[in-house]
PDB file of C-alpha atoms in Angstrom:
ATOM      1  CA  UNK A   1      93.065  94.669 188.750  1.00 67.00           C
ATOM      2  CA  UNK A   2      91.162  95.603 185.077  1.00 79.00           C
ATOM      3  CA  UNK A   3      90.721  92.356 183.459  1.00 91.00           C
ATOM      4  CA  UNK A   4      90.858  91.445 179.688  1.00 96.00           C
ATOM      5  CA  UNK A   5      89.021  94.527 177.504  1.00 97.00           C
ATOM      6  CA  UNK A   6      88.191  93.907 174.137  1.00 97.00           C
ATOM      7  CA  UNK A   7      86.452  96.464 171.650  1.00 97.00           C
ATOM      8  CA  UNK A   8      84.265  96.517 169.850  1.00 98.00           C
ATOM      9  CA  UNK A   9      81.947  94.895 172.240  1.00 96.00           C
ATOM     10  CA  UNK A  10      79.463  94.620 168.565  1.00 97.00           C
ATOM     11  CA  UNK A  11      80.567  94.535 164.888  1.00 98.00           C
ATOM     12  CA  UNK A  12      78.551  93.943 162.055  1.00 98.00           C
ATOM     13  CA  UNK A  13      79.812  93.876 158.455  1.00 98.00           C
ATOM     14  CA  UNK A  14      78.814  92.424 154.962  1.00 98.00           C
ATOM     15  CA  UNK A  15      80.517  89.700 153.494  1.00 98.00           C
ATOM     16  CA  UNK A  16      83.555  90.750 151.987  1.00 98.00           C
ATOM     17  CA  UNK A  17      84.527  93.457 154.158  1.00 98.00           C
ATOM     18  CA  UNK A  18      87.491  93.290 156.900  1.00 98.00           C
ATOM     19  CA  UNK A  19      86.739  92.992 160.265  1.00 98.00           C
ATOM     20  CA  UNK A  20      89.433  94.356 163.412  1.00 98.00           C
ATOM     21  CA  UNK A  21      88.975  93.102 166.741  1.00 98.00           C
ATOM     22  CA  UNK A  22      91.166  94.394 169.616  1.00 98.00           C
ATOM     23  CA  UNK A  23      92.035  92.892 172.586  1.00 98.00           C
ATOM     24  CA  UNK A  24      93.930  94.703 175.703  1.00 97.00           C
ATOM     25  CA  UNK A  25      95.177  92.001 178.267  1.00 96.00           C
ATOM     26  CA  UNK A  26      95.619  92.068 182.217  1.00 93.00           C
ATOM     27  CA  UNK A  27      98.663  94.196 183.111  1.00 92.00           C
ATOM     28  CA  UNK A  28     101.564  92.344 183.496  1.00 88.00           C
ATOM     29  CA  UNK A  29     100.382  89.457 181.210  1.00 90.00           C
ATOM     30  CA  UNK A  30     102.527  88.982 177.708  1.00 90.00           C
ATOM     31  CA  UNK A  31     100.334  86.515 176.166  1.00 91.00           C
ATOM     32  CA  UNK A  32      97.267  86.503 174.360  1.00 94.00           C
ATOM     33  CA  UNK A  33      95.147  84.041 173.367  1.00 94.00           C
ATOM     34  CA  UNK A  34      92.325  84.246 170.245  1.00 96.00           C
ATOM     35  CA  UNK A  35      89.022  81.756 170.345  1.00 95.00           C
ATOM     36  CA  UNK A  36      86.179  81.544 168.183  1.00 95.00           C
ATOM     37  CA  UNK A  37      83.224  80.399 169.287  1.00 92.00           C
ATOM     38  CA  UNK A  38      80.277  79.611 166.778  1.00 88.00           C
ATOM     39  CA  UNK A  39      76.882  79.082 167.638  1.00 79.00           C
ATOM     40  CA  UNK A  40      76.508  75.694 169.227  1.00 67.00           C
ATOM     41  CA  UNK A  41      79.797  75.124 169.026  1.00 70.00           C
ATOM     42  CA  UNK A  42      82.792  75.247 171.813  1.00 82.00           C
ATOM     43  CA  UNK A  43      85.857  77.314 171.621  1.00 89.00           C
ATOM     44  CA  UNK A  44      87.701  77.265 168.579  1.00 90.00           C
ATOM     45  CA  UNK A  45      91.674  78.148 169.038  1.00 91.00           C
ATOM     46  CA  UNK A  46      92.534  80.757 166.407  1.00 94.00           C
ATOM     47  CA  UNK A  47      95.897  82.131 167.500  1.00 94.00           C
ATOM     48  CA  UNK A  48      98.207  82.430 170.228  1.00 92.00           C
ATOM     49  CA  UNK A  49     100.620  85.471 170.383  1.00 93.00           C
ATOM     50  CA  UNK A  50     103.593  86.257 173.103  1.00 89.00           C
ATOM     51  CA  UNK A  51     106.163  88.815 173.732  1.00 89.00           C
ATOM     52  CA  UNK A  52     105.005  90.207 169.998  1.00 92.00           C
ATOM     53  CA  UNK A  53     105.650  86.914 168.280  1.00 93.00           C
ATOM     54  CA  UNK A  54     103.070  84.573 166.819  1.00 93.00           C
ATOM     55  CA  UNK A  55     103.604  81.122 169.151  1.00 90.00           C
ATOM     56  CA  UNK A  56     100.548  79.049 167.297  1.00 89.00           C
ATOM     57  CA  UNK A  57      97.599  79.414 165.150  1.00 92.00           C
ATOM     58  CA  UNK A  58      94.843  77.066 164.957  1.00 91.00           C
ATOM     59  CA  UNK A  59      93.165  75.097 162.278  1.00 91.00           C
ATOM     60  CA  UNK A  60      92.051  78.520 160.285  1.00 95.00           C
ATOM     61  CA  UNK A  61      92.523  80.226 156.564  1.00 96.00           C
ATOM     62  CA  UNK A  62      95.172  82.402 156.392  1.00 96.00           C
ATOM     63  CA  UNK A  63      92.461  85.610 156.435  1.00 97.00           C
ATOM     64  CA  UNK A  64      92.682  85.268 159.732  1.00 98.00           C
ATOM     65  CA  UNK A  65      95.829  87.057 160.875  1.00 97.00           C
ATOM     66  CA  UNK A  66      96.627  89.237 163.817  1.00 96.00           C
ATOM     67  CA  UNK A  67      99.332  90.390 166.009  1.00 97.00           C
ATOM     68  CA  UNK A  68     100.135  91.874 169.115  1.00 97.00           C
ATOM     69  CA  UNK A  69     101.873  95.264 169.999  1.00 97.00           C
ATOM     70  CA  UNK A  70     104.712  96.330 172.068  1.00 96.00           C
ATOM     71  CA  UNK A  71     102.214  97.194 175.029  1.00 95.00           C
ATOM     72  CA  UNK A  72     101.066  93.184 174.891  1.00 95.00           C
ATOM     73  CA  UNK A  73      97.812  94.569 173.774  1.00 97.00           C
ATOM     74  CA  UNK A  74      96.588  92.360 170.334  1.00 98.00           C
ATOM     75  CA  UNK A  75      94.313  92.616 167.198  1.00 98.00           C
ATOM     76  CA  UNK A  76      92.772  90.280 165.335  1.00 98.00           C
ATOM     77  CA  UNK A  77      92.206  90.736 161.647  1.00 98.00           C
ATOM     78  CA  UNK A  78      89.630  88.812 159.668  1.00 98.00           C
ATOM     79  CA  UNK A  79      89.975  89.765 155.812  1.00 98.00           C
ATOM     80  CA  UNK A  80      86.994  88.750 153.072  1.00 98.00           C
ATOM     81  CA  UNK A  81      84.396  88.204 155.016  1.00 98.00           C
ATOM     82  CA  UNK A  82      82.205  85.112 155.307  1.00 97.00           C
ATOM     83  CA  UNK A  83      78.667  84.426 156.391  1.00 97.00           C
ATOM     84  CA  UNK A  84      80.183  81.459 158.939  1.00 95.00           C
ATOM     85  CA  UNK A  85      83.002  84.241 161.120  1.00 97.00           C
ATOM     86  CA  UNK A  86      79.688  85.152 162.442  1.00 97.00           C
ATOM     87  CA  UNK A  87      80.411  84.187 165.749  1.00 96.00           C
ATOM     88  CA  UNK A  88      81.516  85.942 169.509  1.00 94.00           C
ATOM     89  CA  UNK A  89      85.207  85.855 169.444  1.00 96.00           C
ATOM     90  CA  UNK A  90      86.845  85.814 172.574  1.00 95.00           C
ATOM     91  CA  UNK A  91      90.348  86.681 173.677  1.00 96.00           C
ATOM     92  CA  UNK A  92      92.366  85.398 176.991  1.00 95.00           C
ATOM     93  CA  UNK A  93      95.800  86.265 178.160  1.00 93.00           C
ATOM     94  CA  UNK A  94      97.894  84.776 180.777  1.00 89.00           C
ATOM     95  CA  UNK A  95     101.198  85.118 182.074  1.00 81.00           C
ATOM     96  CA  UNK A  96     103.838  82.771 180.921  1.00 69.00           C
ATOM     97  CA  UNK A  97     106.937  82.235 183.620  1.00 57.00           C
ATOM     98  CA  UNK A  98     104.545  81.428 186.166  1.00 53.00           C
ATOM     99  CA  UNK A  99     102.994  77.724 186.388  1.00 52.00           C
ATOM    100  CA  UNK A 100      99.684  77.063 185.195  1.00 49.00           C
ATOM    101  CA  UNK A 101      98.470  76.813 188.639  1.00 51.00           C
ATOM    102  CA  UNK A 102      99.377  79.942 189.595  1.00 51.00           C
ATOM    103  CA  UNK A 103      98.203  81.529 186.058  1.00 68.00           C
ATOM    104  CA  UNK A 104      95.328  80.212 184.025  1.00 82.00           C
ATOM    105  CA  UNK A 105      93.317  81.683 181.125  1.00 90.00           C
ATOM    106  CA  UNK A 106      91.727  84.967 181.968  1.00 92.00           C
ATOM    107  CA  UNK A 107      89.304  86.168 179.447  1.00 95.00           C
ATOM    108  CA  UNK A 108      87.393  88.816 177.909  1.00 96.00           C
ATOM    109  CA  UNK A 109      83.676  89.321 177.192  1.00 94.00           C
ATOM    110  CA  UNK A 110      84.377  89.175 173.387  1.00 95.00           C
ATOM    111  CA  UNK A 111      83.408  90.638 170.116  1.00 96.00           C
ATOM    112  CA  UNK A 112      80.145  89.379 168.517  1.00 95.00           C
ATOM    113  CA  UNK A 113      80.660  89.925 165.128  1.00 97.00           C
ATOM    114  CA  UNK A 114      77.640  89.814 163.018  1.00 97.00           C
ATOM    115  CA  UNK A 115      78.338  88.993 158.952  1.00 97.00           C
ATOM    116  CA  UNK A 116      75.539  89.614 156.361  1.00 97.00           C
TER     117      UNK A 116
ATOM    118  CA  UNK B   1      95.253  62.731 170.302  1.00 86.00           C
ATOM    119  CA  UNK B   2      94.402  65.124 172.804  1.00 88.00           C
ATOM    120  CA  UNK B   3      91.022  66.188 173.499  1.00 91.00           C
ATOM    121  CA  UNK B   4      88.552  66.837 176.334  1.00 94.00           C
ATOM    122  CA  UNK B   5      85.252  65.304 175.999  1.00 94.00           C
ATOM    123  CA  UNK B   6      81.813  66.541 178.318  1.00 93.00           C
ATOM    124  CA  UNK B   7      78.941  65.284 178.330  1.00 88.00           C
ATOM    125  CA  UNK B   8      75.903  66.616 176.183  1.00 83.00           C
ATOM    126  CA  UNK B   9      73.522  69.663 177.053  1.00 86.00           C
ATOM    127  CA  UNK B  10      71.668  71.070 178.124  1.00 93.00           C
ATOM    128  CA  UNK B  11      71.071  70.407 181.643  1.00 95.00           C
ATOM    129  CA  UNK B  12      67.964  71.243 183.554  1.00 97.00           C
ATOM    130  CA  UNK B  13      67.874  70.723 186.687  1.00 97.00           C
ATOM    131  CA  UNK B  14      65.530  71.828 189.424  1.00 97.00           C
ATOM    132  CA  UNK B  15      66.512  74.145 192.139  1.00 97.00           C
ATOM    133  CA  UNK B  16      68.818  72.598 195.447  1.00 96.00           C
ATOM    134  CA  UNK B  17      69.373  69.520 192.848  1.00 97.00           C
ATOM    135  CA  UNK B  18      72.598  67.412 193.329  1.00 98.00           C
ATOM    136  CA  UNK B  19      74.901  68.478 189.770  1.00 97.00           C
ATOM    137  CA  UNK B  20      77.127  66.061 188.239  1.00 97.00           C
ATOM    138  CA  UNK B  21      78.858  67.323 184.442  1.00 97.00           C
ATOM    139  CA  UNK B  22      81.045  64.696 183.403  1.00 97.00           C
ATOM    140  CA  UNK B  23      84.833  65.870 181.809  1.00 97.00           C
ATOM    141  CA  UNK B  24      87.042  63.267 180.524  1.00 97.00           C
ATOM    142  CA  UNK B  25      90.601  63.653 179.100  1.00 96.00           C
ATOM    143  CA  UNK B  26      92.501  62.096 176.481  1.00 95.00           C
ATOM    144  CA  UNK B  27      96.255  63.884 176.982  1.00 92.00           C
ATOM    145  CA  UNK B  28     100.090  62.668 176.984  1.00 86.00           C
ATOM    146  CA  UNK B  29     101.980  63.226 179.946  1.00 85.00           C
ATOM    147  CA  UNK B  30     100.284  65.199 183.008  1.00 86.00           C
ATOM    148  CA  UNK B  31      98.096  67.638 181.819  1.00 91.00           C
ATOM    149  CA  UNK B  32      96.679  70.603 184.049  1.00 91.00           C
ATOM    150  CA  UNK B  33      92.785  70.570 184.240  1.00 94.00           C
ATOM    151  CA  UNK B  34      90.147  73.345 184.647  1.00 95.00           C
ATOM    152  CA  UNK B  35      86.710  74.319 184.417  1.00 97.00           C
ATOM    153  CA  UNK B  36      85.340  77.217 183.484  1.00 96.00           C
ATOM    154  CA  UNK B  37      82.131  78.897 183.641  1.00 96.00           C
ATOM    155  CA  UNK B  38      80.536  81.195 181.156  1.00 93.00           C
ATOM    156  CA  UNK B  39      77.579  83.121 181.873  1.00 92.00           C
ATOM    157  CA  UNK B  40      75.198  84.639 179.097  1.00 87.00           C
ATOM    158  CA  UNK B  41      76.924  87.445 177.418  1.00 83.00           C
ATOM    159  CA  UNK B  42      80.269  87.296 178.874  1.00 86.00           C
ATOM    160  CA  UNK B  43      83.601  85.323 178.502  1.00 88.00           C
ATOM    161  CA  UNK B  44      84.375  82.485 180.461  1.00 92.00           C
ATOM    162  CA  UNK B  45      85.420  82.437 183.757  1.00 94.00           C
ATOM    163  CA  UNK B  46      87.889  80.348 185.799  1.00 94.00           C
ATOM    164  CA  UNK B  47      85.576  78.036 187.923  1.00 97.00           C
ATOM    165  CA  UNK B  48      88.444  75.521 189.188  1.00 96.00           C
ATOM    166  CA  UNK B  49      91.438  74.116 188.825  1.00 94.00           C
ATOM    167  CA  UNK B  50      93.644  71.237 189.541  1.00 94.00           C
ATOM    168  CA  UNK B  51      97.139  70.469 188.291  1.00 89.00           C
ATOM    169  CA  UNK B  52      97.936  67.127 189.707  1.00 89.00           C
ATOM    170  CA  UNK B  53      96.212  63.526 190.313  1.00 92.00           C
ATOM    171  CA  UNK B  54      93.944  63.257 192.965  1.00 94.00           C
ATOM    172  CA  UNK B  55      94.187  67.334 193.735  1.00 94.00           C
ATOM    173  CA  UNK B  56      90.841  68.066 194.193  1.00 97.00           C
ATOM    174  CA  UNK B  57      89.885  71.614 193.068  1.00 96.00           C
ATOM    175  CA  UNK B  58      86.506  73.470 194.198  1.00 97.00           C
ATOM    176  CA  UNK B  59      85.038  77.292 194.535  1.00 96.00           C
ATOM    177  CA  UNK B  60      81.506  78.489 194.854  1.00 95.00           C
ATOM    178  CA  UNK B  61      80.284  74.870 196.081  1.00 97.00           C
ATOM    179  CA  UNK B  62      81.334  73.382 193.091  1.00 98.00           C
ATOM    180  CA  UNK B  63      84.315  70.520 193.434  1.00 98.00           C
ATOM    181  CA  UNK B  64      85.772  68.627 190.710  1.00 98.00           C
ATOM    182  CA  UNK B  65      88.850  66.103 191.404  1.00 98.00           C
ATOM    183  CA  UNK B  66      91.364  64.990 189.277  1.00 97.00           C
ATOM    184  CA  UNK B  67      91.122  61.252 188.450  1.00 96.00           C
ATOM    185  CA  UNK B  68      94.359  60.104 186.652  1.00 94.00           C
ATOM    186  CA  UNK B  69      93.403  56.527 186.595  1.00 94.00           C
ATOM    187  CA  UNK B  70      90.171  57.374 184.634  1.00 95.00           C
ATOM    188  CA  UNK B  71      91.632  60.569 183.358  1.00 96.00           C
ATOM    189  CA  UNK B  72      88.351  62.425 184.332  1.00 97.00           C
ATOM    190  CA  UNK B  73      87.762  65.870 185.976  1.00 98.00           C
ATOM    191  CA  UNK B  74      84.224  65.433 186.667  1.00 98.00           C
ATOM    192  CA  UNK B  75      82.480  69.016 188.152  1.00 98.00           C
ATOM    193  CA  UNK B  76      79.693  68.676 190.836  1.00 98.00           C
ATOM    194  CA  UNK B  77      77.457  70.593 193.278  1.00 98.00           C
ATOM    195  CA  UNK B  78      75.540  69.767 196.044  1.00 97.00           C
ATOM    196  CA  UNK B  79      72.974  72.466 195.609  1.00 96.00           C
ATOM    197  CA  UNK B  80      72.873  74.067 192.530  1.00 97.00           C
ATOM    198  CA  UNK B  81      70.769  77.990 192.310  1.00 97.00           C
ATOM    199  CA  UNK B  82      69.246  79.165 189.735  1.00 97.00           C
ATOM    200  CA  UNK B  83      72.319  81.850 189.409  1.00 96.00           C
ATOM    201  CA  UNK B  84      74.426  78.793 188.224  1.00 97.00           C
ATOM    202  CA  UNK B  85      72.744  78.617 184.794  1.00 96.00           C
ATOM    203  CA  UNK B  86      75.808  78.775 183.185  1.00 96.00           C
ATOM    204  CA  UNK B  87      77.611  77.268 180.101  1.00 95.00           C
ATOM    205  CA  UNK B  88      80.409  75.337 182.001  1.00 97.00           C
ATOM    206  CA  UNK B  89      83.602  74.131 180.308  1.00 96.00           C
ATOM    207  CA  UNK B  90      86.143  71.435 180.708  1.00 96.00           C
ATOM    208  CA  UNK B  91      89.673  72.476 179.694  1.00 94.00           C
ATOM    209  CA  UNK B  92      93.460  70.783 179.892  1.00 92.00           C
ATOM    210  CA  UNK B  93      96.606  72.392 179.621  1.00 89.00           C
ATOM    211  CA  UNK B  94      99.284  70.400 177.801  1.00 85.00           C
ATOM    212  CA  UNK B  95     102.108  69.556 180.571  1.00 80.00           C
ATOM    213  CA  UNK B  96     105.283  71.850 179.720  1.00 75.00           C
ATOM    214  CA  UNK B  97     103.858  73.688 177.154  1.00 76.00           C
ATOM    215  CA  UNK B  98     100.841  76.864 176.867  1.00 77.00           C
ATOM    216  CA  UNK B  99      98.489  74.733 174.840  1.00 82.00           C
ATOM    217  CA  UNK B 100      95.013  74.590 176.457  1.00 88.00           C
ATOM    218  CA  UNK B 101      92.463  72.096 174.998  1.00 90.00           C
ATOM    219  CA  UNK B 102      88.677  73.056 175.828  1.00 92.00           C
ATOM    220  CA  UNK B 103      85.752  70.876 175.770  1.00 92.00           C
ATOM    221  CA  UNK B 104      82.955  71.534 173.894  1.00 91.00           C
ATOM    222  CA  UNK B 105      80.519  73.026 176.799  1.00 94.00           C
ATOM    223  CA  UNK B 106      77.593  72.009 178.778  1.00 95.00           C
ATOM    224  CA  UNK B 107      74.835  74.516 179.069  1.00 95.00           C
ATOM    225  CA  UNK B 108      72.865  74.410 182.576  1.00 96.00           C
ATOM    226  CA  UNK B 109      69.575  75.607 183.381  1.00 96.00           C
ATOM    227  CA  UNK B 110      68.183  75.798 186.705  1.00 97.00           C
ATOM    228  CA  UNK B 111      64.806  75.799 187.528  1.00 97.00           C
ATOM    229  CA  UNK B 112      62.979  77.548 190.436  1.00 95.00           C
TER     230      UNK B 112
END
């Protein structure tokens, strides 16, 4: 099966600017999952999205928005750029119905976005 | 409240060395645990996985087994290769909900 895709696999803006990030998950999975994960740091949770509804968002400014599309596939959407989003952000998707043991995080190989 | 603690990087070990990374969980009720492997320029992978006390989980040579009584997942290796140089994580899922809680990484480096 294709796993998690997520484009751009690079992105590098200036402060200020607005950054998309997209995210197709595994067929068959309605959930999506958005991490951030800074430079010597571990995986920050950003925002969790199933069956086209926001479920949770993490400890983040409102710039940080997203949402996912009728096809399950997500964006994430990072407005006024800072210096600190610079940092690989990562998105998972799993399939809710089944148990956890059966369907764990599955994950992309992220979007380094570079801010200068 | 909940959190997943592992022990500081980095790691190095020498090739064939015995690997021990230490997870331990803070959680209410009876969280699923997992590890998870990342290798350099990719996202992380699903190493393991265990979702009941004293369920032992293991792939690749690697074991880790769930310890409710110390509420540790702790991941080790006989043997490890120089291919295992790896950030690894510790996670939990939240019993009945879709909240995962990750740890903060170990980096390893193995040394031929």
């Amino acid at each position: 099966e294709a796993g998690v895709t997520q484009s751009p696999t690079h992105l590098i803006k200036t402060r200020g600017q607005q950054a998309t990030l997209r995210c197709s998950p595994i067929s068959g999975h309605t959930s999506v999952y958005w991490y951030q994960q800074a430079l010597g740091l571990g995986l920050q949770f950003l925002l969790w999205y199933d069956e086209g509804e926001e479920r949770n968002r993490g400890n983040f400014p409102p710039r940080f928005s997203g949402r996912q599309f009728p096809n399950y596939s997500s964006e994430l959407n990072v407005n006024a750029l800072e210096l600190e989003d610079s940092a690989l952000y990562l998105c998972a998707s799993s399939s809710l119905g089944q148990s956890a043991y059966n369907s764990p995080l599955h994950f992309g190989n992220g979007t380094r976005l570079t801010v200068t | 409240g909940n959190s997943v603690t592992q022990m500081e990087g980095p790691v190095t070990l020498s090739e064939e060395a015995f690997l021990t990374i230490n997870c331990t969980y803070t959680a209410t009720g009876y969280p699923s645990l997992f590890w998870y492997v990342q290798y350099p320029g990719e996202g992380l992978q699903l190493l393991l996985k265990a979702t009941k006390a004293d369920d032992k989980g293991s792939n690749k040579g690697f074991e880790a087994t769930y310890r409710k009584e110390t509420t540790s997942f702790h991941l080790e290796k006989g043997s490890v290769q120089v291919s295992d140089s790896a950030v690894y994580f510790c996670a939990l899922l939240l019993s009945g909900t879709y909240k995962y809680i990750f740890g903060t990484g170990t980096r390893l480096k193995v040394l031929a």
